[in-house]
mmCIF file of C-alpha atoms in Angstrom:
data_model
loop_
_atom_site.group_PDB
_atom_site.id
_atom_site.type_symbol
_atom_site.label_atom_id
_atom_site.label_comp_id
_atom_site.label_asym_id
_atom_site.label_seq_id
_atom_site.Cartn_x
_atom_site.Cartn_y
_atom_site.Cartn_z
ATOM 1 C CA UNK A 136 -3.605 -36.254 29.634
ATOM 2 C CA UNK A 137 -5.576 -33.216 28.765
ATOM 3 C CA UNK A 138 -6.849 -32.050 25.383
ATOM 4 C CA UNK A 139 -6.679 -28.264 25.122
ATOM 5 C CA UNK A 140 -8.797 -26.591 22.384
ATOM 6 C CA UNK A 141 -8.872 -22.963 21.377
ATOM 7 C CA UNK A 142 -11.860 -22.184 19.066
ATOM 8 C CA UNK A 143 -11.717 -18.653 17.555
ATOM 9 C CA UNK A 144 -13.943 -16.984 15.103
ATOM 10 C CA UNK A 145 -12.239 -18.696 12.075
ATOM 11 C CA UNK A 146 -9.772 -21.338 13.344
ATOM 12 C CA UNK A 147 -9.572 -24.092 15.811
ATOM 13 C CA UNK A 148 -6.240 -24.889 17.518
ATOM 14 C CA UNK A 149 -5.499 -27.933 19.788
ATOM 15 C CA UNK A 150 -2.859 -29.695 21.494
ATOM 16 C CA UNK A 151 -2.260 -32.406 24.206
ATOM 17 C CA UNK A 152 -0.923 -31.497 27.604
ATOM 18 C CA UNK A 153 0.358 -33.852 30.312
ATOM 19 C CA UNK A 154 2.892 -36.408 31.283
ATOM 20 C CA UNK A 155 4.243 -38.273 28.233
ATOM 21 C CA UNK A 156 2.728 -35.899 25.776
ATOM 22 C CA UNK A 157 4.543 -33.562 23.405
ATOM 23 C CA UNK A 158 3.219 -29.964 23.045
ATOM 24 C CA UNK A 159 2.478 -29.780 19.386
ATOM 25 C CA UNK A 160 -0.255 -27.353 18.163
ATOM 26 C CA UNK A 161 -2.428 -28.270 15.217
ATOM 27 C CA UNK A 162 -4.775 -25.827 13.562
ATOM 28 C CA UNK A 163 -7.736 -26.147 11.220
ATOM 29 C CA UNK A 164 -10.432 -23.815 9.826
ATOM 30 C CA UNK A 165 -13.627 -24.842 11.434
ATOM 31 C CA UNK A 166 -16.325 -23.181 9.164
ATOM 32 C CA UNK A 167 -18.755 -23.512 12.014
ATOM 33 C CA UNK A 168 -18.410 -27.182 12.640
ATOM 34 C CA UNK A 169 -15.936 -29.897 13.508
ATOM 35 C CA UNK A 170 -14.165 -30.837 10.241
ATOM 36 C CA UNK A 171 -14.079 -34.619 9.397
ATOM 37 C CA UNK A 172 -10.257 -34.600 9.136
ATOM 38 C CA UNK A 173 -10.107 -33.305 12.725
ATOM 39 C CA UNK A 174 -12.472 -36.030 13.982
ATOM 40 C CA UNK A 175 -10.339 -38.630 12.128
ATOM 41 C CA UNK A 176 -7.234 -37.270 14.039
ATOM 42 C CA UNK A 177 -8.914 -37.315 17.287
ATOM 43 C CA UNK A 178 -10.080 -40.934 16.808
ATOM 44 C CA UNK A 179 -6.430 -41.947 17.023
ATOM 45 C CA UNK A 180 -6.058 -40.356 20.509
ATOM 46 C CA UNK A 181 -6.273 -42.213 23.802
ATOM 47 C CA UNK A 182 -9.258 -40.824 25.832
ATOM 48 C CA UNK A 183 -8.248 -37.548 27.480
ATOM 49 C CA UNK A 184 -8.765 -37.239 31.177
ATOM 50 C CA UNK A 185 -10.138 -33.653 30.611
ATOM 51 C CA UNK A 186 -10.994 -31.388 27.672
ATOM 52 C CA UNK A 187 -10.516 -27.822 28.363
ATOM 53 C CA UNK A 188 -11.918 -25.353 25.799
ATOM 54 C CA UNK A 189 -11.675 -21.697 25.032
ATOM 55 C CA UNK A 190 -14.663 -20.976 22.771
ATOM 56 C CA UNK A 191 -15.754 -17.605 21.147
ATOM 57 C CA UNK A 192 -17.383 -18.899 18.064
ATOM 58 C CA UNK A 193 -21.067 -19.436 19.025
ATOM 59 C CA UNK A 194 -23.249 -22.057 20.549
ATOM 60 C CA UNK A 195 -23.627 -24.289 17.458
ATOM 61 C CA UNK A 196 -19.960 -25.164 17.354
ATOM 62 C CA UNK A 197 -19.868 -25.742 21.086
ATOM 63 C CA UNK A 198 -22.676 -28.211 20.686
ATOM 64 C CA UNK A 199 -21.024 -30.046 17.919
ATOM 65 C CA UNK A 200 -17.807 -30.363 19.921
ATOM 66 C CA UNK A 201 -19.700 -31.706 22.865
ATOM 67 C CA UNK A 202 -21.304 -34.347 20.728
ATOM 68 C CA UNK A 203 -17.968 -35.315 19.087
ATOM 69 C CA UNK A 204 -16.337 -35.636 22.572
ATOM 70 C CA UNK A 205 -19.056 -37.756 23.973
ATOM 71 C CA UNK A 206 -19.039 -40.065 20.899
ATOM 72 C CA UNK A 207 -15.309 -40.561 20.869
ATOM 73 C CA UNK A 208 -14.333 -40.631 24.555
ATOM 74 C CA UNK A 209 -17.370 -40.152 26.686
ATOM 75 C CA UNK A 210 -15.844 -37.133 28.092
ATOM 76 C CA UNK A 211 -17.647 -33.732 28.607
ATOM 77 C CA UNK A 212 -15.763 -30.722 27.365
ATOM 78 C CA UNK A 213 -15.184 -28.052 29.975
ATOM 79 C CA UNK A 214 -15.846 -24.611 28.549
ATOM 80 C CA UNK A 215 -13.604 -22.271 30.624
ATOM 81 C CA UNK A 216 -15.084 -19.098 32.019
ATOM 82 C CA UNK A 217 -13.453 -15.965 33.238
ATOM 83 C CA UNK A 218 -12.903 -15.838 37.083
ATOM 84 C CA UNK A 219 -11.998 -12.560 38.640
ATOM 85 C CA UNK A 220 -8.733 -12.787 40.558
ATOM 86 C CA UNK A 221 -7.674 -16.202 39.205
ATOM 87 C CA UNK A 222 -3.931 -16.376 38.459
ATOM 88 C CA UNK A 223 -3.568 -12.961 40.029
ATOM 89 C CA UNK A 224 -5.400 -11.228 37.121
ATOM 90 C CA UNK A 225 -7.867 -8.377 38.216
ATOM 91 C CA UNK A 226 -9.927 -7.896 35.189
ATOM 92 C CA UNK A 227 -10.855 -4.252 34.476
ATOM 93 C CA UNK A 228 -14.372 -4.993 33.396
ATOM 94 C CA UNK A 229 -17.124 -4.304 35.933
ATOM 95 C CA UNK A 230 -18.606 -7.523 34.738
ATOM 96 C CA UNK A 231 -15.435 -9.667 34.317
ATOM 97 C CA UNK A 232 -17.323 -12.518 32.693
ATOM 98 C CA UNK A 233 -18.023 -10.273 29.702
ATOM 99 C CA UNK A 234 -14.403 -10.238 28.810
ATOM 100 C CA UNK A 235 -13.659 -12.631 25.957
ATOM 101 C CA UNK A 236 -12.429 -15.884 27.538
ATOM 102 C CA UNK A 237 -9.623 -15.995 24.941
ATOM 103 C CA UNK A 238 -8.401 -12.478 26.076
ATOM 104 C CA UNK A 239 -8.427 -13.601 29.656
ATOM 105 C CA UNK A 240 -6.532 -16.846 28.937
ATOM 106 C CA UNK A 241 -3.850 -14.756 26.933
ATOM 107 C CA UNK A 242 -3.506 -12.520 30.030
ATOM 108 C CA UNK A 243 -3.102 -15.652 32.297
ATOM 109 C CA UNK A 244 -0.303 -17.025 29.982
ATOM 110 C CA UNK A 245 1.465 -13.646 29.648
ATOM 111 C CA UNK A 246 1.488 -13.145 33.397
ATOM 112 C CA UNK A 247 2.989 -16.544 33.959
ATOM 113 C CA UNK A 248 5.668 -15.997 31.315
ATOM 114 C CA UNK A 249 6.557 -12.429 32.075
ATOM 115 C CA UNK A 250 5.424 -10.622 35.269
ATOM 116 C CA UNK A 251 5.954 -7.106 33.995
ATOM 117 C CA UNK A 252 3.717 -4.545 32.333
ATOM 118 C CA UNK A 253 2.507 -6.257 29.242
ATOM 119 C CA UNK A 254 0.633 -5.337 26.117
ATOM 120 C CA UNK A 255 -1.046 -8.227 24.137
ATOM 121 C CA UNK A 256 -2.133 -7.860 20.552
ATOM 122 C CA UNK A 257 -4.242 -10.815 19.338
ATOM 123 C CA UNK A 258 -4.533 -10.464 15.656
ATOM 124 C CA UNK A 259 -7.291 -12.705 14.219
ATOM 125 C CA UNK A 260 -10.682 -12.010 12.530
ATOM 126 C CA UNK A 261 -10.828 -9.295 15.176
ATOM 127 C CA UNK A 262 -7.793 -7.624 16.628
ATOM 128 C CA UNK A 263 -7.804 -7.330 20.445
ATOM 129 C CA UNK A 264 -5.482 -5.309 22.577
ATOM 130 C CA UNK A 265 -5.157 -5.847 26.387
ATOM 131 C CA UNK A 266 -2.942 -3.951 28.851
ATOM 132 C CA UNK A 267 -1.677 -5.617 32.046
ATOM 133 C CA UNK A 268 0.390 -4.087 34.896
ATOM 134 C CA UNK A 269 3.121 -6.028 36.633
ATOM 135 C CA UNK A 270 0.888 -6.529 39.790
ATOM 136 C CA UNK A 271 -1.802 -8.304 37.658
ATOM 137 C CA UNK A 272 -4.180 -5.419 37.172
ATOM 138 C CA UNK A 273 -5.776 -5.518 33.755
ATOM 139 C CA UNK A 274 -6.217 -1.916 32.549
ATOM 140 C CA UNK A 275 -8.637 -2.826 29.761
ATOM 141 C CA UNK A 276 -8.142 -2.879 26.010
ATOM 142 C CA UNK A 277 -9.386 -2.212 22.575
ATOM 143 C CA UNK A 278 -11.092 -4.216 19.784
ATOM 144 C CA UNK A 279 -10.631 -3.419 16.116
ATOM 145 C CA UNK A 280 -11.434 -5.274 12.969
ATOM 146 C CA UNK A 281 -8.678 -7.624 11.983
ATOM 147 C CA UNK A 282 -6.673 -7.170 8.700
ATOM 148 C CA UNK A 283 -9.005 -9.090 6.409
ATOM 149 C CA UNK A 284 -12.198 -7.660 7.966
ATOM 150 C CA UNK A 285 -10.824 -4.196 7.536
ATOM 151 C CA UNK A 286 -10.185 -4.836 3.851
ATOM 152 C CA UNK A 287 -13.425 -6.695 3.117
ATOM 153 C CA UNK A 288 -15.497 -3.874 4.870
ATOM 154 C CA UNK A 289 -13.735 -1.167 2.730
ATOM 155 C CA UNK A 290 -14.613 -3.081 -0.484
ATOM 156 C CA UNK A 291 -18.198 -3.661 0.653
ATOM 157 C CA UNK A 292 -18.841 0.061 1.569
ATOM 158 C CA UNK A 293 -17.075 1.774 -1.411
ATOM 159 C CA UNK A 294 -16.901 1.657 -5.054
ATOM 160 C CA UNK A 295 -13.447 0.238 -5.029
ATOM 161 C CA UNK A 296 -13.517 -2.996 -7.067
ATOM 162 C CA UNK A 297 -12.282 -5.986 -4.955
ATOM 163 C CA UNK A 298 -9.106 -7.691 -6.194
ATOM 164 C CA UNK A 299 -9.162 -10.714 -8.295
ATOM 165 C CA UNK A 300 -6.475 -12.266 -6.116
ATOM 166 C CA UNK A 301 -5.570 -11.873 -2.475
ATOM 167 C CA UNK A 302 -3.849 -8.627 -1.987
ATOM 168 C CA UNK A 303 -0.319 -8.628 -0.505
ATOM 169 C CA UNK A 304 1.769 -6.037 1.349
ATOM 170 C CA UNK A 305 5.442 -5.485 1.228
ATOM 171 C CA UNK A 306 7.385 -3.628 4.019
ATOM 172 C CA UNK A 307 6.764 -0.107 2.598
ATOM 173 C CA UNK A 308 5.120 2.477 4.851
ATOM 174 C CA UNK A 309 2.664 3.497 2.118
ATOM 175 C CA UNK A 310 1.272 2.190 -1.083
ATOM 176 C CA UNK A 311 1.827 3.339 -4.602
ATOM 177 C CA UNK A 312 -1.404 1.932 -6.036
ATOM 178 C CA UNK A 313 -4.842 1.337 -4.558
ATOM 179 C CA UNK A 314 -4.411 -2.292 -3.848
ATOM 180 C CA UNK A 315 -1.030 -1.779 -1.942
ATOM 181 C CA UNK A 316 -2.461 1.397 -0.141
ATOM 182 C CA UNK A 317 -5.320 -0.850 1.136
ATOM 183 C CA UNK A 318 -3.048 -3.743 2.088
ATOM 184 C CA UNK A 319 -0.596 -1.531 3.875
ATOM 185 C CA UNK A 320 -3.274 0.584 5.528
ATOM 186 C CA UNK A 321 -5.008 -2.366 7.224
ATOM 187 C CA UNK A 322 -1.607 -3.504 8.698
ATOM 188 C CA UNK A 323 -0.291 -0.136 9.648
ATOM 189 C CA UNK A 324 -3.566 0.746 11.461
ATOM 190 C CA UNK A 325 -2.949 -2.186 13.852
ATOM 191 C CA UNK A 326 0.791 -1.617 14.166
ATOM 192 C CA UNK A 327 0.252 2.129 15.003
ATOM 193 C CA UNK A 328 -2.447 1.303 17.531
ATOM 194 C CA UNK A 329 -0.070 -1.165 19.248
ATOM 195 C CA UNK A 330 2.641 1.480 19.360
ATOM 196 C CA UNK A 331 0.372 4.093 20.755
ATOM 197 C CA UNK A 332 -0.860 1.725 23.567
ATOM 198 C CA UNK A 333 2.692 0.596 24.133
ATOM 199 C CA UNK A 334 3.773 4.178 24.867
ATOM 200 C CA UNK A 335 0.811 4.828 27.044
ATOM 201 C CA UNK A 336 1.460 1.707 29.044
ATOM 202 C CA UNK A 337 5.065 2.636 29.462
ATOM 203 C CA UNK A 338 3.988 6.023 30.921
ATOM 204 C CA UNK A 339 1.358 4.331 33.161
ATOM 205 C CA UNK A 340 3.654 1.617 34.555
ATOM 206 C CA UNK A 341 7.003 3.627 34.713
ATOM 207 C CA UNK A 342 8.675 0.703 32.951
ATOM 208 C CA UNK A 343 9.439 -0.814 29.519
ATOM 209 C CA UNK A 344 6.450 -2.984 28.623
ATOM 210 C CA UNK A 345 6.601 -6.359 27.044
ATOM 211 C CA UNK A 346 4.734 -6.435 23.732
ATOM 212 C CA UNK A 347 3.537 -9.926 22.772
ATOM 213 C CA UNK A 348 1.755 -10.739 19.554
ATOM 214 C CA UNK A 349 -0.427 -13.708 18.975
ATOM 215 C CA UNK A 350 -3.079 -14.780 16.560
ATOM 216 C CA UNK A 351 -3.027 -15.814 12.928
ATOM 217 C CA UNK A 352 -2.040 -12.394 11.550
ATOM 218 C CA UNK A 353 0.629 -11.553 14.206
ATOM 219 C CA UNK A 354 3.461 -12.292 11.749
ATOM 220 C CA UNK A 355 2.086 -9.801 9.168
ATOM 221 C CA UNK A 356 1.975 -6.941 11.722
ATOM 222 C CA UNK A 357 5.250 -7.628 13.515
ATOM 223 C CA UNK A 358 7.599 -6.330 10.873
ATOM 224 C CA UNK A 359 5.881 -2.969 10.871
ATOM 225 C CA UNK A 360 6.179 -2.372 14.556
ATOM 226 C CA UNK A 361 8.736 0.272 15.761
ATOM 227 C CA UNK A 362 8.758 -1.219 19.346
ATOM 228 C CA UNK A 363 10.337 -4.490 20.489
ATOM 229 C CA UNK A 364 7.904 -7.353 20.327
ATOM 230 C CA UNK A 365 7.662 -11.127 20.817
ATOM 231 C CA UNK A 366 5.437 -13.495 18.903
ATOM 232 C CA UNK A 367 3.765 -16.364 20.877
ATOM 233 C CA UNK A 368 1.490 -18.172 18.537
ATOM 234 C CA UNK A 369 -0.146 -20.441 21.073
ATOM 235 C CA UNK A 370 -0.702 -17.931 23.926
ATOM 236 C CA UNK A 371 -4.411 -18.819 24.500
ATOM 237 C CA UNK A 372 -3.544 -22.578 24.587
ATOM 238 C CA UNK A 373 -0.821 -21.753 27.136
ATOM 239 C CA UNK A 374 -3.458 -19.944 29.146
ATOM 240 C CA UNK A 375 -5.725 -23.000 29.046
ATOM 241 C CA UNK A 376 -2.839 -25.047 30.442
ATOM 242 C CA UNK A 377 -2.677 -22.499 33.298
ATOM 243 C CA UNK A 378 -6.427 -22.733 33.765
ATOM 244 C CA UNK A 379 -6.234 -26.494 34.171
ATOM 245 C CA UNK A 380 -6.901 -26.271 37.875
ATOM 246 C CA UNK A 381 -10.262 -24.611 37.407
ATOM 247 C CA UNK A 382 -13.442 -26.343 38.657
ATOM 248 C CA UNK A 383 -15.414 -28.111 35.901
ATOM 249 C CA UNK A 384 -17.937 -25.774 34.444
#
């Protein structure tokens, strides 16, 4: 049995993987540490043979996870790293290790699921876009602020008063007051970027790309897209399962 853990900037997602286990993803907000409720849930697990981790949240949380894993199971977490060419993925970066490991794992999973030209939008605290050709060549990508980061930065840098309650967006294309204009603008910016990249990838590949959305805000963006799309919430964890044959790091 393997314990797969995806630690993003805001949330931690985990599941068990292996014979006799059910693929069931649980998620918690980590706030820079391992929440007590999560430790309590892990205490009920049998010791995993391996713990594979995608981690982009800073060294403090990595150290906390290592201490917890040692205390509960005497197992060292394996923090997965980008390996050029692994799984047939040729990373576009001149220094492949500088690509976020979560983005790389999403590419691994997407290629396993659908070996065609692919655009991945991971909509979390930051929104990342990655383009992949059918032969495994990663063309590169974009990084933008996520929905809430766009909104909070707008309030921080202008005289627009922040709302008393979380702002919500309907399915209109534009707002009819300041709050709805901000709500819709943050979503439409990411949707429009996805559509632009989709069209460029179609031209580059000469085929109809697969557009896959993942991340906590994927469901907020999808309804605004004017291109066909698929949502896979656990894409990074699926990539971790693919990376299970990696050497211990």
